[in-house]
PDB file of C-alpha atoms in Angstrom:
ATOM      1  CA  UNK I 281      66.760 113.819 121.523  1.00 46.00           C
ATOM      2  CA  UNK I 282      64.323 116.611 121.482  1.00 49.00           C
ATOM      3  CA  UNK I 283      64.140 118.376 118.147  1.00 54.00           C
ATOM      4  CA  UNK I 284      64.222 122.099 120.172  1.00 60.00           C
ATOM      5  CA  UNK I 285      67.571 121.285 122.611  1.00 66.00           C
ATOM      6  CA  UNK I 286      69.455 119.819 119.117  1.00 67.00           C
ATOM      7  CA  UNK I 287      68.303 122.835 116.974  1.00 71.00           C
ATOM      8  CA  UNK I 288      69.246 125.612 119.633  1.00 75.00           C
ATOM      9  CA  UNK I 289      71.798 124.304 121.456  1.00 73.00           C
ATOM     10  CA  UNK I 290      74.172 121.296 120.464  1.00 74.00           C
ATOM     11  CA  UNK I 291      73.877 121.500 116.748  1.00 75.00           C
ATOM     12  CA  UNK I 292      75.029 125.318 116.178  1.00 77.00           C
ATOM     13  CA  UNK I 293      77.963 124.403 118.761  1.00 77.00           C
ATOM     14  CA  UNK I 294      78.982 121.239 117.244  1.00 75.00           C
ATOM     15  CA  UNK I 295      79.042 122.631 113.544  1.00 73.00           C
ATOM     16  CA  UNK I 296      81.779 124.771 114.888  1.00 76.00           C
ATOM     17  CA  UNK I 297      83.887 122.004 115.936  1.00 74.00           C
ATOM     18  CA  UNK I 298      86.095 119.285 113.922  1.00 72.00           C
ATOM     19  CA  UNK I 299      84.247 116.829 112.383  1.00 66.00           C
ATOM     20  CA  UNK I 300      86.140 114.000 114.219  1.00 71.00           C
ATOM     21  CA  UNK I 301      85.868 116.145 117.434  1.00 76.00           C
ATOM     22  CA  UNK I 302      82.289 116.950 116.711  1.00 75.00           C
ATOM     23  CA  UNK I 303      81.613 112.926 116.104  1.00 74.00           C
ATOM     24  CA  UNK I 304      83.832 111.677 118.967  1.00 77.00           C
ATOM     25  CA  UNK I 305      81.717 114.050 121.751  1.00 77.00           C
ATOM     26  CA  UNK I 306      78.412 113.368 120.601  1.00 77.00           C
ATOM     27  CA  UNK I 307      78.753 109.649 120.632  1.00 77.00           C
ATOM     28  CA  UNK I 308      81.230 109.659 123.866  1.00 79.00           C
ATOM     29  CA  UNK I 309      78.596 111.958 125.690  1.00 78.00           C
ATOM     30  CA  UNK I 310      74.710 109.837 124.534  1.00 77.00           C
ATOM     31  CA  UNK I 311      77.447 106.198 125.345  1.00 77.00           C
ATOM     32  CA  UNK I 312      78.889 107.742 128.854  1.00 80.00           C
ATOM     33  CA  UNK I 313      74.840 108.338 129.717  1.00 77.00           C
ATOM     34  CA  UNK I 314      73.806 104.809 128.391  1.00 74.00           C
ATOM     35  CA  UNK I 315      76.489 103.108 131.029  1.00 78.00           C
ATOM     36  CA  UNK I 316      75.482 105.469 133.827  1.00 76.00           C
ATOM     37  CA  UNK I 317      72.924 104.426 137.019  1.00 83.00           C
ATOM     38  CA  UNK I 318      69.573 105.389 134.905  1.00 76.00           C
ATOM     39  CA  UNK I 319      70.791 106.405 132.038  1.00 72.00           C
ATOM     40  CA  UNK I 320      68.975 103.938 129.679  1.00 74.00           C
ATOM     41  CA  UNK I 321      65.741 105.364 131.108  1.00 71.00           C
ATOM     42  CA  UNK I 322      66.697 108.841 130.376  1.00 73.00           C
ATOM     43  CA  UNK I 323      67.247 107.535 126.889  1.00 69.00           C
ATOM     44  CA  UNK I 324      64.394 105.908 126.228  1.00 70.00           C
ATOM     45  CA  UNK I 325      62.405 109.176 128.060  1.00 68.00           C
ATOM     46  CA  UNK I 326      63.461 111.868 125.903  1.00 66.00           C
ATOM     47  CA  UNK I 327      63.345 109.844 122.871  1.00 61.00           C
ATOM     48  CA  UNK I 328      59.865 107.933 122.732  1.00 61.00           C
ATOM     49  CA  UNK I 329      61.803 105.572 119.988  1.00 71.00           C
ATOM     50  CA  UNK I 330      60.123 101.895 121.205  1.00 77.00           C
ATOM     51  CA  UNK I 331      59.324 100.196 118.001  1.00 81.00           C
ATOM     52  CA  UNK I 332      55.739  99.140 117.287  1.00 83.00           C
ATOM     53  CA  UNK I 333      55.371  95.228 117.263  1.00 87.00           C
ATOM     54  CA  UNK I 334      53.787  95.719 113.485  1.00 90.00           C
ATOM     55  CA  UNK I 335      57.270  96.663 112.171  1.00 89.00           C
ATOM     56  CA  UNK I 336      58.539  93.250 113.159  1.00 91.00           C
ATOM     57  CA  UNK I 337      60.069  91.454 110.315  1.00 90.00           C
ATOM     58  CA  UNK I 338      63.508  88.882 109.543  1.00 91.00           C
ATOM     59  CA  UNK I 339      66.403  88.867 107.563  1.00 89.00           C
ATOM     60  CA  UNK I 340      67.638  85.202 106.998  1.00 90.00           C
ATOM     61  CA  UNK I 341      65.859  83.835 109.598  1.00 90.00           C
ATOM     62  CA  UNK I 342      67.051  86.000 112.099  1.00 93.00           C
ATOM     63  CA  UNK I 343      64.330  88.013 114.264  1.00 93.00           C
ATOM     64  CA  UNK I 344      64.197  91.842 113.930  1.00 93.00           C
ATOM     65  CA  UNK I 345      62.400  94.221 115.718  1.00 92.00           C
ATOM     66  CA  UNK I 346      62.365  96.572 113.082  1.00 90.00           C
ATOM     67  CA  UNK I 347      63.303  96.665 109.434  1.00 89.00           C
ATOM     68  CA  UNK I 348      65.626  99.714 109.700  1.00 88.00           C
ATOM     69  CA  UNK I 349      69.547  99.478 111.051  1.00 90.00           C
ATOM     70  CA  UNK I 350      72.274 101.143 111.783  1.00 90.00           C
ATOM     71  CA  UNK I 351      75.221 101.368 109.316  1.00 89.00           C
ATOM     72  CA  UNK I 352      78.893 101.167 111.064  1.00 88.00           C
ATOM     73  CA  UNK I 353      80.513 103.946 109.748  1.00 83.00           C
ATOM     74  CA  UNK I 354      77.660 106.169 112.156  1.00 85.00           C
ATOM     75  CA  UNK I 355      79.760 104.431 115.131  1.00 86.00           C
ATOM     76  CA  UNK I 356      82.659 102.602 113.526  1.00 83.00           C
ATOM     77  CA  UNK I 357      83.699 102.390 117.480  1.00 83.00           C
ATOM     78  CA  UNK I 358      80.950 101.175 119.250  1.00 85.00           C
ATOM     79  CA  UNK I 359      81.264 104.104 121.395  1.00 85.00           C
ATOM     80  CA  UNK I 360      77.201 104.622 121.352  1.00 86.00           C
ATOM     81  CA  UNK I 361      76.398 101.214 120.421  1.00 88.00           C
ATOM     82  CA  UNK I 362      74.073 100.830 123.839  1.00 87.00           C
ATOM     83  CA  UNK I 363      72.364 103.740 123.145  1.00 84.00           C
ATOM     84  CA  UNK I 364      72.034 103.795 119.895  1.00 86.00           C
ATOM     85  CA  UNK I 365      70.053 100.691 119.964  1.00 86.00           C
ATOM     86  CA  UNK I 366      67.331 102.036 122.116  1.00 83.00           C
ATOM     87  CA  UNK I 367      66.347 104.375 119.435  1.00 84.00           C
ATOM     88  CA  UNK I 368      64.390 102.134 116.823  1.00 86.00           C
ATOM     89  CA  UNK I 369      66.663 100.556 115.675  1.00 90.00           C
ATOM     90  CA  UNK I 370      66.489  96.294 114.474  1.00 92.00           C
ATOM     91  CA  UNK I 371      70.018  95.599 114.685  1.00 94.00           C
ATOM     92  CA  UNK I 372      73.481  96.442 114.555  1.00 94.00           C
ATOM     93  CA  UNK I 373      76.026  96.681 111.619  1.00 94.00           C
ATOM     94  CA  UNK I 374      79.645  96.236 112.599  1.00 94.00           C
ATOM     95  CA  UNK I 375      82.201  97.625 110.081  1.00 91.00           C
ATOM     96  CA  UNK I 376      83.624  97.697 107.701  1.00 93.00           C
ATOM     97  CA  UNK I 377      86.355  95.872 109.355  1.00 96.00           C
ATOM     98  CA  UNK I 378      89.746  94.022 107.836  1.00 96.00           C
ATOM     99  CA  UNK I 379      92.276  92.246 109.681  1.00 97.00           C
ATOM    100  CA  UNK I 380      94.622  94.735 110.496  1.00 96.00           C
ATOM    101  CA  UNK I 381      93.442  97.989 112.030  1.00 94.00           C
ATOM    102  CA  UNK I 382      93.604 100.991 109.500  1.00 91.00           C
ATOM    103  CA  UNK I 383      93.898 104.403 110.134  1.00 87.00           C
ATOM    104  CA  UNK I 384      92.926 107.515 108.165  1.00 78.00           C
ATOM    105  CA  UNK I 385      95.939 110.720 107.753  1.00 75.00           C
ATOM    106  CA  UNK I 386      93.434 112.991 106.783  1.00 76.00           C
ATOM    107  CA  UNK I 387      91.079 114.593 109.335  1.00 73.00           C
ATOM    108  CA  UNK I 388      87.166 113.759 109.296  1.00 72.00           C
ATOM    109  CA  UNK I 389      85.924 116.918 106.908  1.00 75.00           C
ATOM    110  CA  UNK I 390      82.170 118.688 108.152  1.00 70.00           C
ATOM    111  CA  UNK I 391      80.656 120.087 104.826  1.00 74.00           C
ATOM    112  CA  UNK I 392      78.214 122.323 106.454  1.00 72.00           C
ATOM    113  CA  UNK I 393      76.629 123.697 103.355  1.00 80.00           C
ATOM    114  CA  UNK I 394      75.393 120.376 102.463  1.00 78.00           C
ATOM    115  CA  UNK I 395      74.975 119.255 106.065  1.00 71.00           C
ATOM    116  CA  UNK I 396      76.769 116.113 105.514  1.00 70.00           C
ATOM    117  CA  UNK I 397      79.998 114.506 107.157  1.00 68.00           C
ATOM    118  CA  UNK I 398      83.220 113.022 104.668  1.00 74.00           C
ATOM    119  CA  UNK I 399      84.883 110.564 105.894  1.00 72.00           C
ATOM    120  CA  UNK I 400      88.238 110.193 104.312  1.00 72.00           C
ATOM    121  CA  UNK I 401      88.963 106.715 104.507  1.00 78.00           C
ATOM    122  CA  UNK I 402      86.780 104.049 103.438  1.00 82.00           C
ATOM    123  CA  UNK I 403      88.820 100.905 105.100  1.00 87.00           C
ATOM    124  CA  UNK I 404      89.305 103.500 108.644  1.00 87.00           C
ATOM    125  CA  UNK I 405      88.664 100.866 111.064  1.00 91.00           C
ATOM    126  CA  UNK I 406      90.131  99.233 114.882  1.00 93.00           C
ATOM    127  CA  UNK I 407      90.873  95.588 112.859  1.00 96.00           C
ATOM    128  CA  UNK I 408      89.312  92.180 113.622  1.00 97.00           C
ATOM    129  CA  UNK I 409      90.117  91.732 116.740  1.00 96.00           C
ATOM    130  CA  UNK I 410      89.118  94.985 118.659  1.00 95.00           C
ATOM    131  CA  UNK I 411      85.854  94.133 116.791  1.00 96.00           C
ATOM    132  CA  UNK I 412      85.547  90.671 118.120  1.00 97.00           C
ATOM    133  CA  UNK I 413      85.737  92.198 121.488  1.00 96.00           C
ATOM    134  CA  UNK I 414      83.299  94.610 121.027  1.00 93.00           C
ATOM    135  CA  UNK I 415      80.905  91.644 119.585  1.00 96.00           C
ATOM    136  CA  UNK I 416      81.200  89.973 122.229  1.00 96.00           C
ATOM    137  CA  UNK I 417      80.198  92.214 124.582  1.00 93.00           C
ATOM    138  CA  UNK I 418      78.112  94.363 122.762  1.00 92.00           C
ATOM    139  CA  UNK I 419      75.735  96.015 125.507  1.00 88.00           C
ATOM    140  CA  UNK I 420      72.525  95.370 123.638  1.00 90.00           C
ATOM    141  CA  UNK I 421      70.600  92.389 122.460  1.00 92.00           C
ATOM    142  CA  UNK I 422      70.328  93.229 119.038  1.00 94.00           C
ATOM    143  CA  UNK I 423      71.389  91.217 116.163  1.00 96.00           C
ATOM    144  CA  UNK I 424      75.271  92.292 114.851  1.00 96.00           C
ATOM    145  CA  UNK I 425      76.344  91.599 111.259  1.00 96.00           C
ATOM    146  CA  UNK I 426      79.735  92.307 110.456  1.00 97.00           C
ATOM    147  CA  UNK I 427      80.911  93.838 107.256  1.00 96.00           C
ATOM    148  CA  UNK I 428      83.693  92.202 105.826  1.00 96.00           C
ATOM    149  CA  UNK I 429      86.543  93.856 103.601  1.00 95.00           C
ATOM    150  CA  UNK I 430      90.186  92.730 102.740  1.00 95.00           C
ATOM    151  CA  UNK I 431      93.080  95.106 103.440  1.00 94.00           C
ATOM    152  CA  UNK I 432      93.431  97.793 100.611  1.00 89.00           C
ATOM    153  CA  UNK I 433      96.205  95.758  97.905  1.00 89.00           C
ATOM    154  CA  UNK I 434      95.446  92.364  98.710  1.00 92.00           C
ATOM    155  CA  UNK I 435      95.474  89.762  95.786  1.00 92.00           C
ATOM    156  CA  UNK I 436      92.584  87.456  95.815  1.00 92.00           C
ATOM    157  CA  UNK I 437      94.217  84.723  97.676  1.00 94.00           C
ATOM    158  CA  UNK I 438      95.277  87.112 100.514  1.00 95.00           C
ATOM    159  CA  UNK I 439      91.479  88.436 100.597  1.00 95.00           C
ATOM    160  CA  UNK I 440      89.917  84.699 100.780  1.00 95.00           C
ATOM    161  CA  UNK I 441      92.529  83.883 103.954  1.00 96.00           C
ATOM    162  CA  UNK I 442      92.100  87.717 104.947  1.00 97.00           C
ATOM    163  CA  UNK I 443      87.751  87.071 105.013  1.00 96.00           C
ATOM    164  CA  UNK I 444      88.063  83.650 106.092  1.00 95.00           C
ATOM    165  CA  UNK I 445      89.536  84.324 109.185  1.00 96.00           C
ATOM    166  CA  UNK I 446      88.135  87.069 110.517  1.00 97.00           C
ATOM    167  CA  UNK I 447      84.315  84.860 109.560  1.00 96.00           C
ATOM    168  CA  UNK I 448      86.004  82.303 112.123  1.00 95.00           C
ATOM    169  CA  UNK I 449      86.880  84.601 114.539  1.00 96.00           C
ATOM    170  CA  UNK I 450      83.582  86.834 114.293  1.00 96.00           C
ATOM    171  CA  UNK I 451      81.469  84.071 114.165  1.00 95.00           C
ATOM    172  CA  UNK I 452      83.088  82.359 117.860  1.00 95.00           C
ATOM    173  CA  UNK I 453      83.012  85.852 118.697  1.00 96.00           C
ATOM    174  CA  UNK I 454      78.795  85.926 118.658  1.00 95.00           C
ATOM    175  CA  UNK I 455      78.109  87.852 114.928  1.00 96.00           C
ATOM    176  CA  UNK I 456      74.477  87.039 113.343  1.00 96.00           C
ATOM    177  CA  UNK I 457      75.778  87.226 109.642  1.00 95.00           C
ATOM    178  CA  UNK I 458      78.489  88.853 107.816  1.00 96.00           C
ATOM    179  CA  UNK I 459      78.262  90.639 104.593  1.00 95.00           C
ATOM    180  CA  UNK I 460      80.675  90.259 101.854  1.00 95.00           C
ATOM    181  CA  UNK I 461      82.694  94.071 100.726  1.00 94.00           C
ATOM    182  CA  UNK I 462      84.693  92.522  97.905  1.00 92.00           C
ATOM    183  CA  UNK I 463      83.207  95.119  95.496  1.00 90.00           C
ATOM    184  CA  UNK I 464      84.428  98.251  96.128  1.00 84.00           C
ATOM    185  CA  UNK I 465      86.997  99.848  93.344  1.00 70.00           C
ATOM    186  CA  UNK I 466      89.282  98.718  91.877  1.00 76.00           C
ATOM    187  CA  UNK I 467      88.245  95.602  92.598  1.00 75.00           C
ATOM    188  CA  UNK I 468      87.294  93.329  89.381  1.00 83.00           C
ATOM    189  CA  UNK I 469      84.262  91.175  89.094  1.00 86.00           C
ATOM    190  CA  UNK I 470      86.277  88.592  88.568  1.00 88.00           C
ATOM    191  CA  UNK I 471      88.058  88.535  91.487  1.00 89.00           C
ATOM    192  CA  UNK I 472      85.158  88.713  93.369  1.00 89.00           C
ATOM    193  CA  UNK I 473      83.603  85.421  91.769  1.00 90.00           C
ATOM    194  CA  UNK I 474      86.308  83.785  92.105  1.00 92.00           C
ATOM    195  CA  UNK I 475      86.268  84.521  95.685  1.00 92.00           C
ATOM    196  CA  UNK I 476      82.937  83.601  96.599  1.00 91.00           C
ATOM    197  CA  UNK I 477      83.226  80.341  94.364  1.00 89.00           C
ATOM    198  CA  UNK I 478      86.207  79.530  97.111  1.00 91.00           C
ATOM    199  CA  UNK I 479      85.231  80.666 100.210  1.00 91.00           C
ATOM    200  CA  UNK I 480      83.565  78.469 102.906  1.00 87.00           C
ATOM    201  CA  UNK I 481      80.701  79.724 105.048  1.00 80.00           C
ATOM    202  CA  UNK I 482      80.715  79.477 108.523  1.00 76.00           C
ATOM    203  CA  UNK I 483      77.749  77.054 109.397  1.00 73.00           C
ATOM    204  CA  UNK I 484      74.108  78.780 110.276  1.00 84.00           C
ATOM    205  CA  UNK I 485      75.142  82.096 109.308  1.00 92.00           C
ATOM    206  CA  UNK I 486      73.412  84.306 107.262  1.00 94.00           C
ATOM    207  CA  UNK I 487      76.152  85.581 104.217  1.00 94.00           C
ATOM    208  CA  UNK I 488      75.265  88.615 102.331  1.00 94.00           C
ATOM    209  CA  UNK I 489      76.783  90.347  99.137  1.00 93.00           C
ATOM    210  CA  UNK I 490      77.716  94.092  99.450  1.00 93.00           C
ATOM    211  CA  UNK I 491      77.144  95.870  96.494  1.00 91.00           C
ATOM    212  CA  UNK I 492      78.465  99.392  96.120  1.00 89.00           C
ATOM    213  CA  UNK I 493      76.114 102.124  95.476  1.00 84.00           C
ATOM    214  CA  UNK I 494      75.743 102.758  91.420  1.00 77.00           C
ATOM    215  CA  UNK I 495      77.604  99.315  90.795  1.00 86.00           C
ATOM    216  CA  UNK I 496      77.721  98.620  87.066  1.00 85.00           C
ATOM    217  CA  UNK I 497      75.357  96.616  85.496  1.00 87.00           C
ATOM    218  CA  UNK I 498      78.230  95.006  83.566  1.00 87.00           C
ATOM    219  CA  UNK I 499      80.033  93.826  86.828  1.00 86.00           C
ATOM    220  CA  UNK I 500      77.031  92.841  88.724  1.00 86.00           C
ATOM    221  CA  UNK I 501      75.816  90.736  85.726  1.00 88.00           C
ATOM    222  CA  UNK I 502      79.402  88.880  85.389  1.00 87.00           C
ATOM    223  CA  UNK I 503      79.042  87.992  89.002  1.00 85.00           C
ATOM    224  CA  UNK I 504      75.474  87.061  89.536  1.00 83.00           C
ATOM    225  CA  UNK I 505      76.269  84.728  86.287  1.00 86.00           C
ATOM    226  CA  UNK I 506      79.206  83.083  87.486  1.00 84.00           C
ATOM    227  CA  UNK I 507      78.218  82.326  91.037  1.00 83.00           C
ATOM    228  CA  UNK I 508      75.656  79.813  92.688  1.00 83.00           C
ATOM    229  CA  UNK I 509      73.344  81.884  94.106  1.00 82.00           C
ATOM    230  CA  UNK I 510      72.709  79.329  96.655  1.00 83.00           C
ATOM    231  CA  UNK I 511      75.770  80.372  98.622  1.00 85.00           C
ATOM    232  CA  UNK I 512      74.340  83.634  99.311  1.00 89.00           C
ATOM    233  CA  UNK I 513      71.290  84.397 101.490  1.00 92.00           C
ATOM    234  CA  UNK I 514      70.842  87.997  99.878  1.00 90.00           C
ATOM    235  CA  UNK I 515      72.411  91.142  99.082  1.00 88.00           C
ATOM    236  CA  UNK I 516      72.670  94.684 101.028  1.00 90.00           C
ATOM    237  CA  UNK I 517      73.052  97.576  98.698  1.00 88.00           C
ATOM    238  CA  UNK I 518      75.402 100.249 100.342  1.00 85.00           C
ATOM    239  CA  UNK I 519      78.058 103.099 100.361  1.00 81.00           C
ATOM    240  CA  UNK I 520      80.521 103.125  97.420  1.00 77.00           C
ATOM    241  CA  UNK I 521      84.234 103.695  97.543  1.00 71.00           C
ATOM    242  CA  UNK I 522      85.095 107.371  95.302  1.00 56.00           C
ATOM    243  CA  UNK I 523      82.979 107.583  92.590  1.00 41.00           C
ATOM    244  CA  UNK I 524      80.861 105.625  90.760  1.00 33.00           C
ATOM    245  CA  UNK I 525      79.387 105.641  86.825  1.00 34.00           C
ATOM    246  CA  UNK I 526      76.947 103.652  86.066  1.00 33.00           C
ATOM    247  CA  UNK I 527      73.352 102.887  87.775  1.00 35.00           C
ATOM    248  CA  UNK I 528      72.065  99.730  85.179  1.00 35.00           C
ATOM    249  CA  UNK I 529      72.032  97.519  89.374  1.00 34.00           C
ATOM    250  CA  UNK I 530      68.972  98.844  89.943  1.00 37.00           C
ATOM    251  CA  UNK I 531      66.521  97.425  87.579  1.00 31.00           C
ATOM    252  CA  UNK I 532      68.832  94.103  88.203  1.00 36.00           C
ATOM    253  CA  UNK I 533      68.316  93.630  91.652  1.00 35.00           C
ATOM    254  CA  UNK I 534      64.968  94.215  91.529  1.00 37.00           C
ATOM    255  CA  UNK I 535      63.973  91.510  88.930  1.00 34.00           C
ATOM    256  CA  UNK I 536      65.790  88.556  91.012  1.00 38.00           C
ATOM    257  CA  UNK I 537      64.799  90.060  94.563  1.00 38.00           C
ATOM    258  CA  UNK I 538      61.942  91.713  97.173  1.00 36.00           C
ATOM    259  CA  UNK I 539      62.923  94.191  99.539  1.00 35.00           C
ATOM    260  CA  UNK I 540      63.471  93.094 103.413  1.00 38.00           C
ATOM    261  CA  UNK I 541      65.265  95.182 105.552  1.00 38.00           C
ATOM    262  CA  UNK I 542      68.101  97.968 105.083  1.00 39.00           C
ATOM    263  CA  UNK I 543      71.125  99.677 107.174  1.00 42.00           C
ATOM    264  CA  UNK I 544      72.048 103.074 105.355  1.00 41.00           C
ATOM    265  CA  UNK I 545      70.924 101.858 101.746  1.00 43.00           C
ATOM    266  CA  UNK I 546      69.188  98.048 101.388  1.00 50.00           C
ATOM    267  CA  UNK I 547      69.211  94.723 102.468  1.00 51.00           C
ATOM    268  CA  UNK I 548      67.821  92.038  99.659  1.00 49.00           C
ATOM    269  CA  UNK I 549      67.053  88.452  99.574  1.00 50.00           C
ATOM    270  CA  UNK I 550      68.112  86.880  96.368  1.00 42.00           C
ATOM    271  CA  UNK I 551      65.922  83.982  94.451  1.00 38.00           C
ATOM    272  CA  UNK I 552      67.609  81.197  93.187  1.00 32.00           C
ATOM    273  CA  UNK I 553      67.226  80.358  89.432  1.00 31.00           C
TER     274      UNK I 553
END
């Protein structure tokens, strides 16, 4: 979109609105024009966004046009989704999603002094099955990895049946890879070994840990020591649940892994040792 139209016109009107409101017109309005007789070229027009063929890269084997995606909670819906991938982007992240749908009481809060968006629920999400749907027909040809997260209160058995599932029915459903949300608070590090030391892959694809922004270094050692890194084809380093303490990840990560590709924070290969 044109810098001068956003500036003058939509943003000063949709800063006035709900955030949900705000959020739910903007993506309804660029997805309405994606599906509509020429609308894809009136995208790809205004935005000049066509990657150049030197940012070209892969994540697990799997081609991407560019290193750069885009996290689900932009579009938790889809709504955009066909648009949204004409702008630059490599490919899509889907999610988080759980099993059951969960909704949020709390309205979508617009902070306008720091220009930012709060969500108020982490898990907020249609469930697995609206999101198999939407994989299935996505309306693009970009790859879709699926963030995985059990319902909020599960014990560790119900999250390994909760994640297996919905990697069975993602997986028929067309999904690239899935990444692995078991981290998020107050989730234990030893849950979340003893769930990956249990949980069976789907075959050919790619499985990524999800580490919470500002992770400690205490509960990403205990897992990274406990686990066969084999089972994992990298990490993606992402949004946190509340608040966090501690920051000790990042000089870990780096001395076991290279940078690859990202959605909103990282994406990681890991080394075996």
């Amino acid at each position: 979109m044109p810098d001068w139209s956003y500036r003058t016109l939509f943003r000063p009107l949709l800063f006035r609105l709900p955030g949900s409101v705000a959020r739910r017109f903007t993506l309804s309005a660029i997805g309405t024009l994606s599906r509509l007789p020429g609308g894809s070229f009136v995208i790809k027009t205004l935005g000049h966004m066509e990657p150049s063929p030197l940012l070209q890269s892969t994540a697990a084997g799997i081609a991407l046009s560019t290193p750069a995606g885009l996290a689900g909670t932009v579009d938790p819906m889809g709504t955009a989704h066909k648009a949204m991938a004409q702008f630059g982007f490599g490919f899509m992240e889907i999610g988080p999603v759980t099993v059951q749908p969960v909704t949020a009481s709390e309205p979508i809060r617009m902070d306008i002094g720091r220009e930012r968006i709060v969500y108020p629920s982490y898990y907020e999400n249609e469930g697995v099955h609206a999101a198999a749907a939407r994989i299935a027909e996505p309306g693009h040809a970009l790859p879709q990895f699926v963030r995985l997260t059990p319902l909020p209160g599960s014990t560790r058995e119900q999250a390994l049946d909760q994640i297996a599932s919905m990697m069975n029915r993602l997986a028929e459903a067309g999904a690239d890879g899935f990444y692995l949300d078991i981290l998020q608070r107050p989730a234990q590090p030893e849950e979340a070994a003893w769930l990956l030391s249990h949980l069976d892959r789907p075959a050919a694809k790619p499985l990524f840990l999800y580490i919470p922004l500002l992770t400690s270094e205490y509960a990403l050692d205990r897992i990274l020591s406990s686990v066969d890194l084999g089972l994992l084809d990298g990490i993606v380093v992402g949004e946190a649940r509340g608040r966090t303490e501690h920051s000790g990840w990042r000089k870990r990560i780096k001395s076991r892994a290279r940078p690859c590709s990202g959605t909103s924070a990282g994406t990681y290969p890991l080394r075996s040792r």
